PDB file of N, CA and C in Angstrom:
ATOM      1  N   GLU A  25     131.982  97.959 104.286  1.00 57.00           N
ATOM      2  CA  GLU A  25     130.556  97.804 104.630  1.00 57.00           C
ATOM      3  C   GLU A  25     129.618  97.860 103.156  1.00 57.00           C
ATOM      4  N   MET A  26     129.756  98.846 102.344  1.00 56.00           N
ATOM      5  CA  MET A  26     129.209  99.039 101.185  1.00 56.00           C
ATOM      6  C   MET A  26     129.596  97.812 100.155  1.00 56.00           C
ATOM      7  N   CYS A  27     130.700  97.850 100.275  1.00 55.00           N
ATOM      8  CA  CYS A  27     131.618  96.587  99.192  1.00 55.00           C
ATOM      9  C   CYS A  27     130.794  95.577  99.533  1.00 55.00           C
ATOM     10  N   ILE A  28     130.867  94.767 100.730  1.00 55.00           N
ATOM     11  CA  ILE A  28     130.125  93.666 101.048  1.00 55.00           C
ATOM     12  C   ILE A  28     128.944  93.658 100.902  1.00 55.00           C
ATOM     13  N   ARG A  29     128.024  94.696 101.084  1.00 58.00           N
ATOM     14  CA  ARG A  29     126.560  94.643 100.791  1.00 58.00           C
ATOM     15  C   ARG A  29     126.382  94.506  99.266  1.00 58.00           C
ATOM     16  N   ASP A  30     127.337  95.335  98.457  1.00 57.00           N
ATOM     17  CA  ASP A  30     126.991  95.233  96.952  1.00 57.00           C
ATOM     18  C   ASP A  30     127.369  93.943  96.362  1.00 57.00           C
ATOM     19  N   ARG A  31     128.567  93.392  97.382  1.00 55.00           N
ATOM     20  CA  ARG A  31     129.139  91.920  96.751  1.00 55.00           C
ATOM     21  C   ARG A  31     127.920  90.676  96.699  1.00 55.00           C
ATOM     22  N   GLU A  32     127.474  91.031  97.805  1.00 55.00           N
ATOM     23  CA  GLU A  32     126.330  90.026  98.301  1.00 55.00           C
ATOM     24  C   GLU A  32     124.890  90.277  97.044  1.00 55.00           C
ATOM     25  N   TYR A  33     124.701  91.365  96.739  1.00 55.00           N
ATOM     26  CA  TYR A  33     123.633  91.680  96.092  1.00 55.00           C
ATOM     27  C   TYR A  33     124.326  91.057  94.356  1.00 55.00           C
ATOM     28  N   MET A  34     125.629  91.584  93.947  1.00 55.00           N
ATOM     29  CA  MET A  34     126.186  91.198  93.005  1.00 55.00           C
ATOM     30  C   MET A  34     126.362  90.046  92.716  1.00 55.00           C
ATOM     31  N   GLY A  35     126.594  89.376  93.620  1.00 53.00           N
ATOM     32  CA  GLY A  35     126.944  87.641  93.613  1.00 53.00           C
ATOM     33  C   GLY A  35     125.999  86.887  93.157  1.00 53.00           C
ATOM     34  N   LYS A  36     124.793  87.271  93.202  1.00 52.00           N
ATOM     35  CA  LYS A  36     123.248  86.358  92.593  1.00 52.00           C
ATOM     36  C   LYS A  36     123.839  86.436  90.735  1.00 52.00           C
ATOM     37  N   LYS A  37     124.217  87.859  90.522  1.00 54.00           N
ATOM     38  CA  LYS A  37     124.488  88.262  89.172  1.00 54.00           C
ATOM     39  C   LYS A  37     125.723  87.282  88.481  1.00 54.00           C
ATOM     40  N   LYS A  38     126.917  87.521  89.041  1.00 53.00           N
ATOM     41  CA  LYS A  38     127.931  87.471  88.322  1.00 53.00           C
ATOM     42  C   LYS A  38     128.467  85.956  88.653  1.00 53.00           C
ATOM     43  N   LYS A  39     129.663  85.510  88.076  1.00 53.00           N
ATOM     44  CA  LYS A  39     129.851  83.927  88.283  1.00 53.00           C
ATOM     45  C   LYS A  39     130.759  84.008  89.337  1.00 53.00           C
ATOM     46  N   GLU A  40     130.788  82.719  89.985  1.00 51.00           N
ATOM     47  CA  GLU A  40     131.761  82.741  91.087  1.00 51.00           C
ATOM     48  C   GLU A  40     133.125  83.251  91.061  1.00 51.00           C
ATOM     49  N   THR A  41     133.761  83.034  89.967  1.00 54.00           N
ATOM     50  CA  THR A  41     135.250  83.383  89.430  1.00 54.00           C
ATOM     51  C   THR A  41     135.129  85.026  89.377  1.00 54.00           C
ATOM     52  N   ASP A  42     134.069  85.530  88.960  1.00 57.00           N
ATOM     53  CA  ASP A  42     134.177  87.148  88.673  1.00 57.00           C
ATOM     54  C   ASP A  42     133.800  87.737  89.933  1.00 57.00           C
ATOM     55  N   GLN A  43     133.400  86.967  91.118  1.00 60.00           N
ATOM     56  CA  GLN A  43     133.173  87.676  92.292  1.00 60.00           C
ATOM     57  C   GLN A  43     134.369  88.151  93.266  1.00 60.00           C
ATOM     58  N   GLU A  44     135.368  87.442  93.066  1.00 67.00           N
ATOM     59  CA  GLU A  44     136.908  88.160  93.672  1.00 67.00           C
ATOM     60  C   GLU A  44     137.429  89.295  93.207  1.00 67.00           C
ATOM     61  N   LYS A  45     137.072  89.212  92.001  1.00 76.00           N
ATOM     62  CA  LYS A  45     137.687  90.762  91.121  1.00 76.00           C
ATOM     63  C   LYS A  45     136.669  92.111  91.118  1.00 76.00           C
ATOM     64  N   LEU A  46     137.505  92.815  91.397  1.00 77.00           N
ATOM     65  CA  LEU A  46     136.824  93.909  91.408  1.00 77.00           C
ATOM     66  C   LEU A  46     136.867  95.250  90.320  1.00 77.00           C
ATOM     67  N   ASP A  47     136.000  95.490  89.793  1.00 83.00           N
ATOM     68  CA  ASP A  47     135.764  96.315  88.521  1.00 83.00           C
ATOM     69  C   ASP A  47     136.098  97.393  88.234  1.00 83.00           C
ATOM     70  N   GLU A  48     136.290  98.351  87.730  1.00 85.00           N
ATOM     71  CA  GLU A  48     136.907  99.550  87.907  1.00 85.00           C
ATOM     72  C   GLU A  48     135.379 100.482  88.554  1.00 85.00           C
ATOM     73  N   ASP A  49     133.980 100.290  87.930  1.00 86.00           N
ATOM     74  CA  ASP A  49     132.925 100.973  88.533  1.00 86.00           C
ATOM     75  C   ASP A  49     132.691 100.791  90.178  1.00 86.00           C
ATOM     76  N   GLU A  50     132.920  99.412  90.562  1.00 85.00           N
ATOM     77  CA  GLU A  50     132.862  99.303  91.741  1.00 85.00           C
ATOM     78  C   GLU A  50     133.902  99.837  93.098  1.00 85.00           C
ATOM     79  N   PHE A  51     135.095 100.211  91.879  1.00 86.00           N
ATOM     80  CA  PHE A  51     136.506 100.528  92.881  1.00 86.00           C
ATOM     81  C   PHE A  51     136.348 102.066  92.622  1.00 86.00           C
ATOM     82  N   GLU A  52     135.507 102.980  91.691  1.00 89.00           N
ATOM     83  CA  GLU A  52     135.177 104.276  92.136  1.00 89.00           C
ATOM     84  C   GLU A  52     134.173 104.709  92.829  1.00 89.00           C
ATOM     85  N   GLU A  53     133.193 103.559  92.813  1.00 89.00           N
ATOM     86  CA  GLU A  53     132.146 103.627  93.738  1.00 89.00           C
ATOM     87  C   GLU A  53     132.422 103.384  95.050  1.00 89.00           C
ATOM     88  N   GLY A  54     133.454 102.746  95.461  1.00 87.00           N
ATOM     89  CA  GLY A  54     133.626 102.571  97.081  1.00 87.00           C
ATOM     90  C   GLY A  54     134.897 103.641  97.216  1.00 87.00           C
ATOM     91  N   LEU A  55     135.639 104.209  96.305  1.00 90.00           N
ATOM     92  CA  LEU A  55     136.436 105.316  96.948  1.00 90.00           C
ATOM     93  C   LEU A  55     135.506 106.335  97.019  1.00 90.00           C
ATOM     94  N   LYS A  56     134.801 106.781  96.175  1.00 92.00           N
ATOM     95  CA  LYS A  56     133.477 107.777  96.455  1.00 92.00           C
ATOM     96  C   LYS A  56     133.075 107.707  98.100  1.00 92.00           C
ATOM     97  N   TYR A  57     132.491 106.431  98.472  1.00 91.00           N
ATOM     98  CA  TYR A  57     131.886 106.027  99.869  1.00 91.00           C
ATOM     99  C   TYR A  57     132.925 106.370 100.872  1.00 91.00           C
ATOM    100  N   LEU A  58     134.461 105.961 100.618  1.00 92.00           N
ATOM    101  CA  LEU A  58     135.432 105.866 101.618  1.00 92.00           C
ATOM    102  C   LEU A  58     135.598 107.506 101.826  1.00 92.00           C
ATOM    103  N   GLN A  59     135.513 108.244 100.601  1.00 93.00           N
ATOM    104  CA  GLN A  59     136.163 109.657 100.939  1.00 93.00           C
ATOM    105  C   GLN A  59     134.912 110.236 101.782  1.00 93.00           C
ATOM    106  N   LYS A  60     133.755 110.169 101.156  1.00 91.00           N
ATOM    107  CA  LYS A  60     132.675 111.002 102.123  1.00 91.00           C
ATOM    108  C   LYS A  60     132.541 110.226 103.448  1.00 91.00           C
ATOM    109  N   LYS A  61     132.792 109.244 103.451  1.00 92.00           N
ATOM    110  CA  LYS A  61     132.741 108.624 105.460  1.00 92.00           C
ATOM    111  C   LYS A  61     134.025 109.366 105.881  1.00 92.00           C
ATOM    112  N   ASN A  62     135.087 109.374 105.228  1.00 93.00           N
ATOM    113  CA  ASN A  62     136.514 110.316 105.594  1.00 93.00           C
ATOM    114  C   ASN A  62     135.732 111.564 106.223  1.00 93.00           C
ATOM    115  N   VAL A  63     135.130 112.521 105.257  1.00 90.00           N
ATOM    116  CA  VAL A  63     135.182 113.674 105.660  1.00 90.00           C
ATOM    117  C   VAL A  63     134.096 114.013 107.187  1.00 90.00           C
ATOM    118  N   SER A  64     132.758 112.776 106.617  1.00 88.00           N
ATOM    119  CA  SER A  64     131.958 112.971 107.863  1.00 88.00           C
ATOM    120  C   SER A  64     132.427 112.612 108.958  1.00 88.00           C
ATOM    121  N   MET A  65     133.620 111.257 109.288  1.00 91.00           N
ATOM    122  CA  MET A  65     134.163 111.189 110.578  1.00 91.00           C
ATOM    123  C   MET A  65     134.557 112.278 110.742  1.00 91.00           C
ATOM    124  N   SER A  66     135.391 112.897 110.045  1.00 92.00           N
ATOM    125  CA  SER A  66     136.365 113.842 110.452  1.00 92.00           C
ATOM    126  C   SER A  66     135.646 115.251 111.217  1.00 92.00           C
ATOM    127  N   LEU A  67     134.733 115.557 110.523  1.00 88.00           N
ATOM    128  CA  LEU A  67     134.130 116.466 110.745  1.00 88.00           C
ATOM    129  C   LEU A  67     133.080 116.306 112.259  1.00 88.00           C
ATOM    130  N   GLU A  68     132.862 115.194 112.095  1.00 90.00           N
ATOM    131  CA  GLU A  68     132.259 114.724 113.669  1.00 90.00           C
ATOM    132  C   GLU A  68     133.057 114.675 114.842  1.00 90.00           C
ATOM    133  N   ILE A  69     134.482 113.898 114.374  1.00 92.00           N
ATOM    134  CA  ILE A  69     135.600 114.340 115.484  1.00 92.00           C
ATOM    135  C   ILE A  69     135.964 115.877 115.871  1.00 92.00           C
ATOM    136  N   MET A  70     135.760 116.746 114.851  1.00 91.00           N
ATOM    137  CA  MET A  70     135.858 118.367 115.236  1.00 91.00           C
ATOM    138  C   MET A  70     134.793 118.784 115.971  1.00 91.00           C
ATOM    139  N   GLY A  71     133.377 117.912 116.281  1.00 89.00           N
ATOM    140  CA  GLY A  71     132.641 118.319 116.752  1.00 89.00           C
ATOM    141  C   GLY A  71     131.799 119.389 115.665  1.00 89.00           C
ATOM    142  N   ILE A  72     131.499 119.140 114.430  1.00 88.00           N
ATOM    143  CA  ILE A  72     131.252 120.400 113.417  1.00 88.00           C
ATOM    144  C   ILE A  72     130.056 119.600 112.780  1.00 88.00           C
ATOM    145  N   SER A  73     128.527 120.176 112.715  1.00 87.00           N
ATOM    146  CA  SER A  73     127.946 119.535 111.666  1.00 87.00           C
ATOM    147  C   SER A  73     127.365 120.636 110.342  1.00 87.00           C
ATOM    148  N   MET A  74     126.613 119.617 109.891  1.00 85.00           N
ATOM    149  CA  MET A  74     126.212 120.635 108.468  1.00 85.00           C
ATOM    150  C   MET A  74     125.483 121.837 108.847  1.00 85.00           C
ATOM    151  N   SER A  75     124.633 121.739 109.927  1.00 89.00           N
ATOM    152  CA  SER A  75     123.824 122.887 110.205  1.00 89.00           C
ATOM    153  C   SER A  75     124.732 123.918 110.940  1.00 89.00           C
ATOM    154  N   THR A  76     126.170 123.645 111.474  1.00 90.00           N
ATOM    155  CA  THR A  76     126.969 124.466 111.846  1.00 90.00           C
ATOM    156  C   THR A  76     127.663 125.217 111.127  1.00 90.00           C
ATOM    157  N   LEU A  77     128.035 124.550 109.851  1.00 90.00           N
ATOM    158  CA  LEU A  77     128.508 125.166 108.646  1.00 90.00           C
ATOM    159  C   LEU A  77     127.745 126.340 107.784  1.00 90.00           C
ATOM    160  N   ALA A  78     126.419 125.657 107.867  1.00 94.00           N
ATOM    161  CA  ALA A  78     125.645 126.574 107.065  1.00 94.00           C
ATOM    162  C   ALA A  78     125.458 128.134 108.230  1.00 94.00           C
ATOM    163  N   GLY A  79     125.300 127.587 109.421  1.00 95.00           N
ATOM    164  CA  GLY A  79     125.389 128.908 110.098  1.00 95.00           C
ATOM    165  C   GLY A  79     126.562 130.178 110.293  1.00 95.00           C
ATOM    166  N   ILE A  80     127.873 129.527 110.238  1.00 95.00           N
ATOM    167  CA  ILE A  80     128.771 130.279 110.018  1.00 95.00           C
ATOM    168  C   ILE A  80     128.751 130.796 108.855  1.00 95.00           C
ATOM    169  N   LEU A  81     128.732 130.141 107.515  1.00 96.00           N
ATOM    170  CA  LEU A  81     128.620 130.564 106.202  1.00 96.00           C
ATOM    171  C   LEU A  81     127.670 131.919 105.859  1.00 96.00           C
ATOM    172  N   ALA A  82     126.219 131.559 106.810  1.00 97.00           N
ATOM    173  CA  ALA A  82     125.462 132.781 106.588  1.00 97.00           C
ATOM    174  C   ALA A  82     125.721 134.095 107.845  1.00 97.00           C
ATOM    175  N   MET A  83     126.673 133.827 108.534  1.00 97.00           N
ATOM    176  CA  MET A  83     127.092 134.584 109.543  1.00 97.00           C
ATOM    177  C   MET A  83     127.971 135.329 108.827  1.00 97.00           C
ATOM    178  N   LEU A  84     129.173 134.966 108.176  1.00 96.00           N
ATOM    179  CA  LEU A  84     130.219 135.367 107.545  1.00 96.00           C
ATOM    180  C   LEU A  84     129.773 136.804 105.985  1.00 96.00           C
ATOM    181  N   VAL A  85     128.688 135.908 105.651  1.00 97.00           N
ATOM    182  CA  VAL A  85     127.995 136.476 104.457  1.00 97.00           C
ATOM    183  C   VAL A  85     127.300 137.738 105.037  1.00 97.00           C
ATOM    184  N   THR A  86     126.665 137.424 106.016  1.00 97.00           N
ATOM    185  CA  THR A  86     126.021 138.943 106.602  1.00 97.00           C
ATOM    186  C   THR A  86     126.992 139.870 107.201  1.00 97.00           C
ATOM    187  N   LEU A  87     128.454 139.518 107.457  1.00 95.00           N
ATOM    188  CA  LEU A  87     129.278 140.292 107.961  1.00 95.00           C
ATOM    189  C   LEU A  87     129.835 141.216 106.865  1.00 95.00           C
ATOM    190  N   LEU A  88     130.149 140.226 105.732  1.00 94.00           N
ATOM    191  CA  LEU A  88     130.564 140.788 104.590  1.00 94.00           C
ATOM    192  C   LEU A  88     129.761 141.820 104.131  1.00 94.00           C
ATOM    193  N   LEU A  89     128.297 141.510 104.108  1.00 96.00           N
ATOM    194  CA  LEU A  89     127.778 142.596 103.304  1.00 96.00           C
ATOM    195  C   LEU A  89     127.436 143.923 104.298  1.00 96.00           C
ATOM    196  N   LEU A  90     127.583 143.695 105.668  1.00 95.00           N
ATOM    197  CA  LEU A  90     127.697 144.976 106.547  1.00 95.00           C
ATOM    198  C   LEU A  90     128.953 145.776 106.392  1.00 95.00           C
ATOM    199  N   LEU A  91     130.032 145.011 106.407  1.00 91.00           N
ATOM    200  CA  LEU A  91     131.443 145.574 106.038  1.00 91.00           C
ATOM    201  C   LEU A  91     131.102 146.587 104.461  1.00 91.00           C
ATOM    202  N   PHE A  92     130.772 146.136 103.240  1.00 91.00           N
ATOM    203  CA  PHE A  92     130.365 146.890 102.067  1.00 91.00           C
ATOM    204  C   PHE A  92     129.942 147.971 102.476  1.00 91.00           C
ATOM    205  N   SER A  93     128.593 147.734 103.169  1.00 93.00           N
ATOM    206  CA  SER A  93     127.495 148.880 103.174  1.00 93.00           C
ATOM    207  C   SER A  93     128.328 149.955 103.982  1.00 93.00           C
ATOM    208  N   PHE A  94     128.818 149.391 105.290  1.00 88.00           N
ATOM    209  CA  PHE A  94     129.551 150.293 105.639  1.00 88.00           C
ATOM    210  C   PHE A  94     130.826 151.135 105.015  1.00 88.00           C
ATOM    211  N   ILE A  95     131.675 150.637 104.000  1.00 83.00           N
ATOM    212  CA  ILE A  95     132.463 151.101 103.259  1.00 83.00           C
ATOM    213  C   ILE A  95     131.634 152.453 102.144  1.00 83.00           C
ATOM    214  N   PHE A  96     130.705 151.564 101.482  1.00 86.00           N
ATOM    215  CA  PHE A  96     129.940 152.690 100.397  1.00 86.00           C
ATOM    216  C   PHE A  96     129.153 153.642 101.545  1.00 86.00           C
ATOM    217  N   VAL A  97     128.601 153.640 102.375  1.00 86.00           N
ATOM    218  CA  VAL A  97     128.154 154.886 103.350  1.00 86.00           C
ATOM    219  C   VAL A  97     129.016 155.576 103.893  1.00 86.00           C
ATOM    220  N   GLY A  98     130.302 154.870 104.155  1.00 78.00           N
ATOM    221  CA  GLY A  98     131.278 155.988 104.458  1.00 78.00           C
ATOM    222  C   GLY A  98     131.999 156.802 103.122  1.00 78.00           C
ATOM    223  N   ILE A  99     132.149 156.112 102.343  1.00 75.00           N
ATOM    224  CA  ILE A  99     132.559 156.781 101.090  1.00 75.00           C
ATOM    225  C   ILE A  99     131.580 157.911 100.708  1.00 75.00           C
ATOM    226  N   GLN A 100     130.184 157.654 100.621  1.00 80.00           N
ATOM    227  CA  GLN A 100     129.260 158.850 100.503  1.00 80.00           C
ATOM    228  C   GLN A 100     128.907 159.794 101.350  1.00 80.00           C
ATOM    229  N   ALA A 101     129.525 160.010 102.597  1.00 77.00           N
ATOM    230  CA  ALA A 101     129.407 160.639 103.607  1.00 77.00           C
ATOM    231  C   ALA A 101     130.132 161.706 103.473  1.00 77.00           C
ATOM    232  N   PHE A 102     131.427 160.897 102.716  1.00 71.00           N
ATOM    233  CA  PHE A 102     132.601 162.351 102.581  1.00 71.00           C
ATOM    234  C   PHE A 102     132.442 162.513 101.143  1.00 71.00           C
ATOM    235  N   ALA A 103     132.061 162.581 100.226  1.00 72.00           N
ATOM    236  CA  ALA A 103     131.681 162.759  98.932  1.00 72.00           C
ATOM    237  C   ALA A 103     131.539 164.255  98.673  1.00 72.00           C
ATOM    238  N   LEU A 104     132.191 164.892  99.399  1.00 70.00           N
ATOM    239  CA  LEU A 104     131.955 166.348  99.050  1.00 70.00           C
ATOM    240  C   LEU A 104     132.689 166.958  98.176  1.00 70.00           C
ATOM    241  N   GLY A 105     132.423 167.859  97.602  1.00 73.00           N
ATOM    242  CA  GLY A 105     133.049 168.485  96.328  1.00 73.00           C
ATOM    243  C   GLY A 105     134.338 169.365  96.962  1.00 73.00           C
ATOM    244  N   GLY A 106     134.488 169.701  98.053  1.00 78.00           N
ATOM    245  CA  GLY A 106     135.751 170.537  98.212  1.00 78.00           C
ATOM    246  C   GLY A 106     137.007 169.591  98.595  1.00 78.00           C
ATOM    247  N   SER A 107     137.761 170.365  99.093  1.00 81.00           N
ATOM    248  CA  SER A 107     139.296 169.655  99.330  1.00 81.00           C
ATOM    249  C   SER A 107     139.681 168.876 100.237  1.00 81.00           C
ATOM    250  N   PHE A 108     138.736 168.798 101.056  1.00 79.00           N
ATOM    251  CA  PHE A 108     138.725 168.066 102.551  1.00 79.00           C
ATOM    252  C   PHE A 108     137.782 166.627 101.862  1.00 79.00           C
ATOM    253  N   GLY A 109     137.102 166.651 101.094  1.00 77.00           N
ATOM    254  CA  GLY A 109     136.299 165.603 100.493  1.00 77.00           C
ATOM    255  C   GLY A 109     137.385 164.584  99.836  1.00 77.00           C
ATOM    256  N   ALA A 110     138.073 165.238  99.197  1.00 80.00           N
ATOM    257  CA  ALA A 110     139.117 164.774  98.000  1.00 80.00           C
ATOM    258  C   ALA A 110     140.475 164.225  98.976  1.00 80.00           C
ATOM    259  N   VAL A 111     140.530 165.028 100.192  1.00 83.00           N
ATOM    260  CA  VAL A 111     142.048 164.332 100.726  1.00 83.00           C
ATOM    261  C   VAL A 111     141.289 163.038 101.535  1.00 83.00           C
ATOM    262  N   ILE A 112     139.925 162.852 102.077  1.00 79.00           N
ATOM    263  CA  ILE A 112     139.287 161.915 102.938  1.00 79.00           C
ATOM    264  C   ILE A 112     139.138 160.441 101.858  1.00 79.00           C
ATOM    265  N   ASN A 113     139.015 161.091 100.728  1.00 78.00           N
ATOM    266  CA  ASN A 113     138.739 159.872  99.412  1.00 78.00           C
ATOM    267  C   ASN A 113     139.877 159.355  98.937  1.00 78.00           C
ATOM    268  N   SER A 114     141.106 160.123  99.255  1.00 83.00           N
ATOM    269  CA  SER A 114     142.350 159.812  99.166  1.00 83.00           C
ATOM    270  C   SER A 114     142.463 158.920  99.954  1.00 83.00           C
ATOM    271  N   LEU A 115     142.700 158.966 101.377  1.00 85.00           N
ATOM    272  CA  LEU A 115     142.698 158.717 102.668  1.00 85.00           C
ATOM    273  C   LEU A 115     142.407 157.112 102.539  1.00 85.00           C
ATOM    274  N   ILE A 116     141.180 156.834 102.462  1.00 81.00           N
ATOM    275  CA  ILE A 116     140.376 155.813 102.299  1.00 81.00           C
ATOM    276  C   ILE A 116     140.893 154.326 101.624  1.00 81.00           C
ATOM    277  N   PRO A 117     141.059 154.480 100.338  1.00 83.00           N
ATOM    278  CA  PRO A 117     141.950 153.319  99.845  1.00 83.00           C
ATOM    279  C   PRO A 117     143.164 153.383 100.347  1.00 83.00           C
ATOM    280  N   ALA A 118     144.180 154.266 100.535  1.00 86.00           N
ATOM    281  CA  ALA A 118     145.275 154.379 100.616  1.00 86.00           C
ATOM    282  C   ALA A 118     145.539 153.364 102.483  1.00 86.00           C
ATOM    283  N   ALA A 119     144.544 153.719 103.401  1.00 85.00           N
ATOM    284  CA  ALA A 119     144.402 153.292 104.608  1.00 85.00           C
ATOM    285  C   ALA A 119     144.224 151.607 104.412  1.00 85.00           C
ATOM    286  N   ALA A 120     143.377 151.235 103.533  1.00 82.00           N
ATOM    287  CA  ALA A 120     143.177 149.891 103.163  1.00 82.00           C
ATOM    288  C   ALA A 120     143.677 149.161 102.741  1.00 82.00           C
ATOM    289  N   GLY A 121     144.689 149.642 101.782  1.00 82.00           N
ATOM    290  CA  GLY A 121     145.802 149.211 101.220  1.00 82.00           C
ATOM    291  C   GLY A 121     147.035 148.668 102.145  1.00 82.00           C
ATOM    292  N   LEU A 122     147.272 149.916 103.161  1.00 83.00           N
ATOM    293  CA  LEU A 122     148.279 149.629 104.162  1.00 83.00           C
ATOM    294  C   LEU A 122     147.721 148.592 105.026  1.00 83.00           C
ATOM    295  N   GLY A 123     146.309 148.483 105.465  1.00 75.00           N
ATOM    296  CA  GLY A 123     146.181 147.443 106.208  1.00 75.00           C
ATOM    297  C   GLY A 123     146.234 146.207 105.912  1.00 75.00           C
ATOM    298  N   THR A 124     145.825 146.083 104.726  1.00 76.00           N
ATOM    299  CA  THR A 124     146.102 144.855 103.569  1.00 76.00           C
ATOM    300  C   THR A 124     147.181 144.356 103.951  1.00 76.00           C
ATOM    301  N   VAL A 125     148.453 145.212 103.629  1.00 74.00           N
ATOM    302  CA  VAL A 125     149.958 144.935 103.552  1.00 74.00           C
ATOM    303  C   VAL A 125     150.460 144.552 104.901  1.00 74.00           C
ATOM    304  N   SER A 126     150.057 145.215 106.024  1.00 62.00           N
ATOM    305  CA  SER A 126     150.564 145.178 107.180  1.00 62.00           C
ATOM    306  C   SER A 126     149.938 143.581 107.938  1.00 62.00           C
ATOM    307  N   TYR A 127     148.581 143.599 107.186  1.00 56.00           N
ATOM    308  CA  TYR A 127     148.209 141.827 107.700  1.00 56.00           C
ATOM    309  C   TYR A 127     148.927 140.850 107.329  1.00 56.00           C
ATOM    310  N   THR A 128     149.159 140.993 106.031  1.00 53.00           N
ATOM    311  CA  THR A 128     150.050 140.178 105.496  1.00 53.00           C
ATOM    312  C   THR A 128     151.003 139.497 105.783  1.00 53.00           C
ATOM    313  N   HIS A 129     152.366 140.409 106.396  1.00 51.00           N
ATOM    314  CA  HIS A 129     153.737 140.108 107.084  1.00 51.00           C
ATOM    315  C   HIS A 129     153.100 140.019 108.424  1.00 51.00           C
TER     316      HIS A 129
END
């Protein structure tokens, strides 16, 4: 599509013998066009639009911020000076580490 349109435009500038050859700049431009077209067609086939991707990203960032705030508030709540606070503060990273290990296997 793009190559034909550009060839018609460039055909006015080039000689007839050079019109059949593809130079490096035209090849790179055509390759970039094909990659963009491939991505957009794949997303369209899957039913995903750019607004859907932006919404998913915003939701995941919000979820991550809520998770961090929950962890920090929980640690702050158990930041006691006694032995109970020390045990809880030791169990929180240990539980997180065990949860990570069991999730990856």
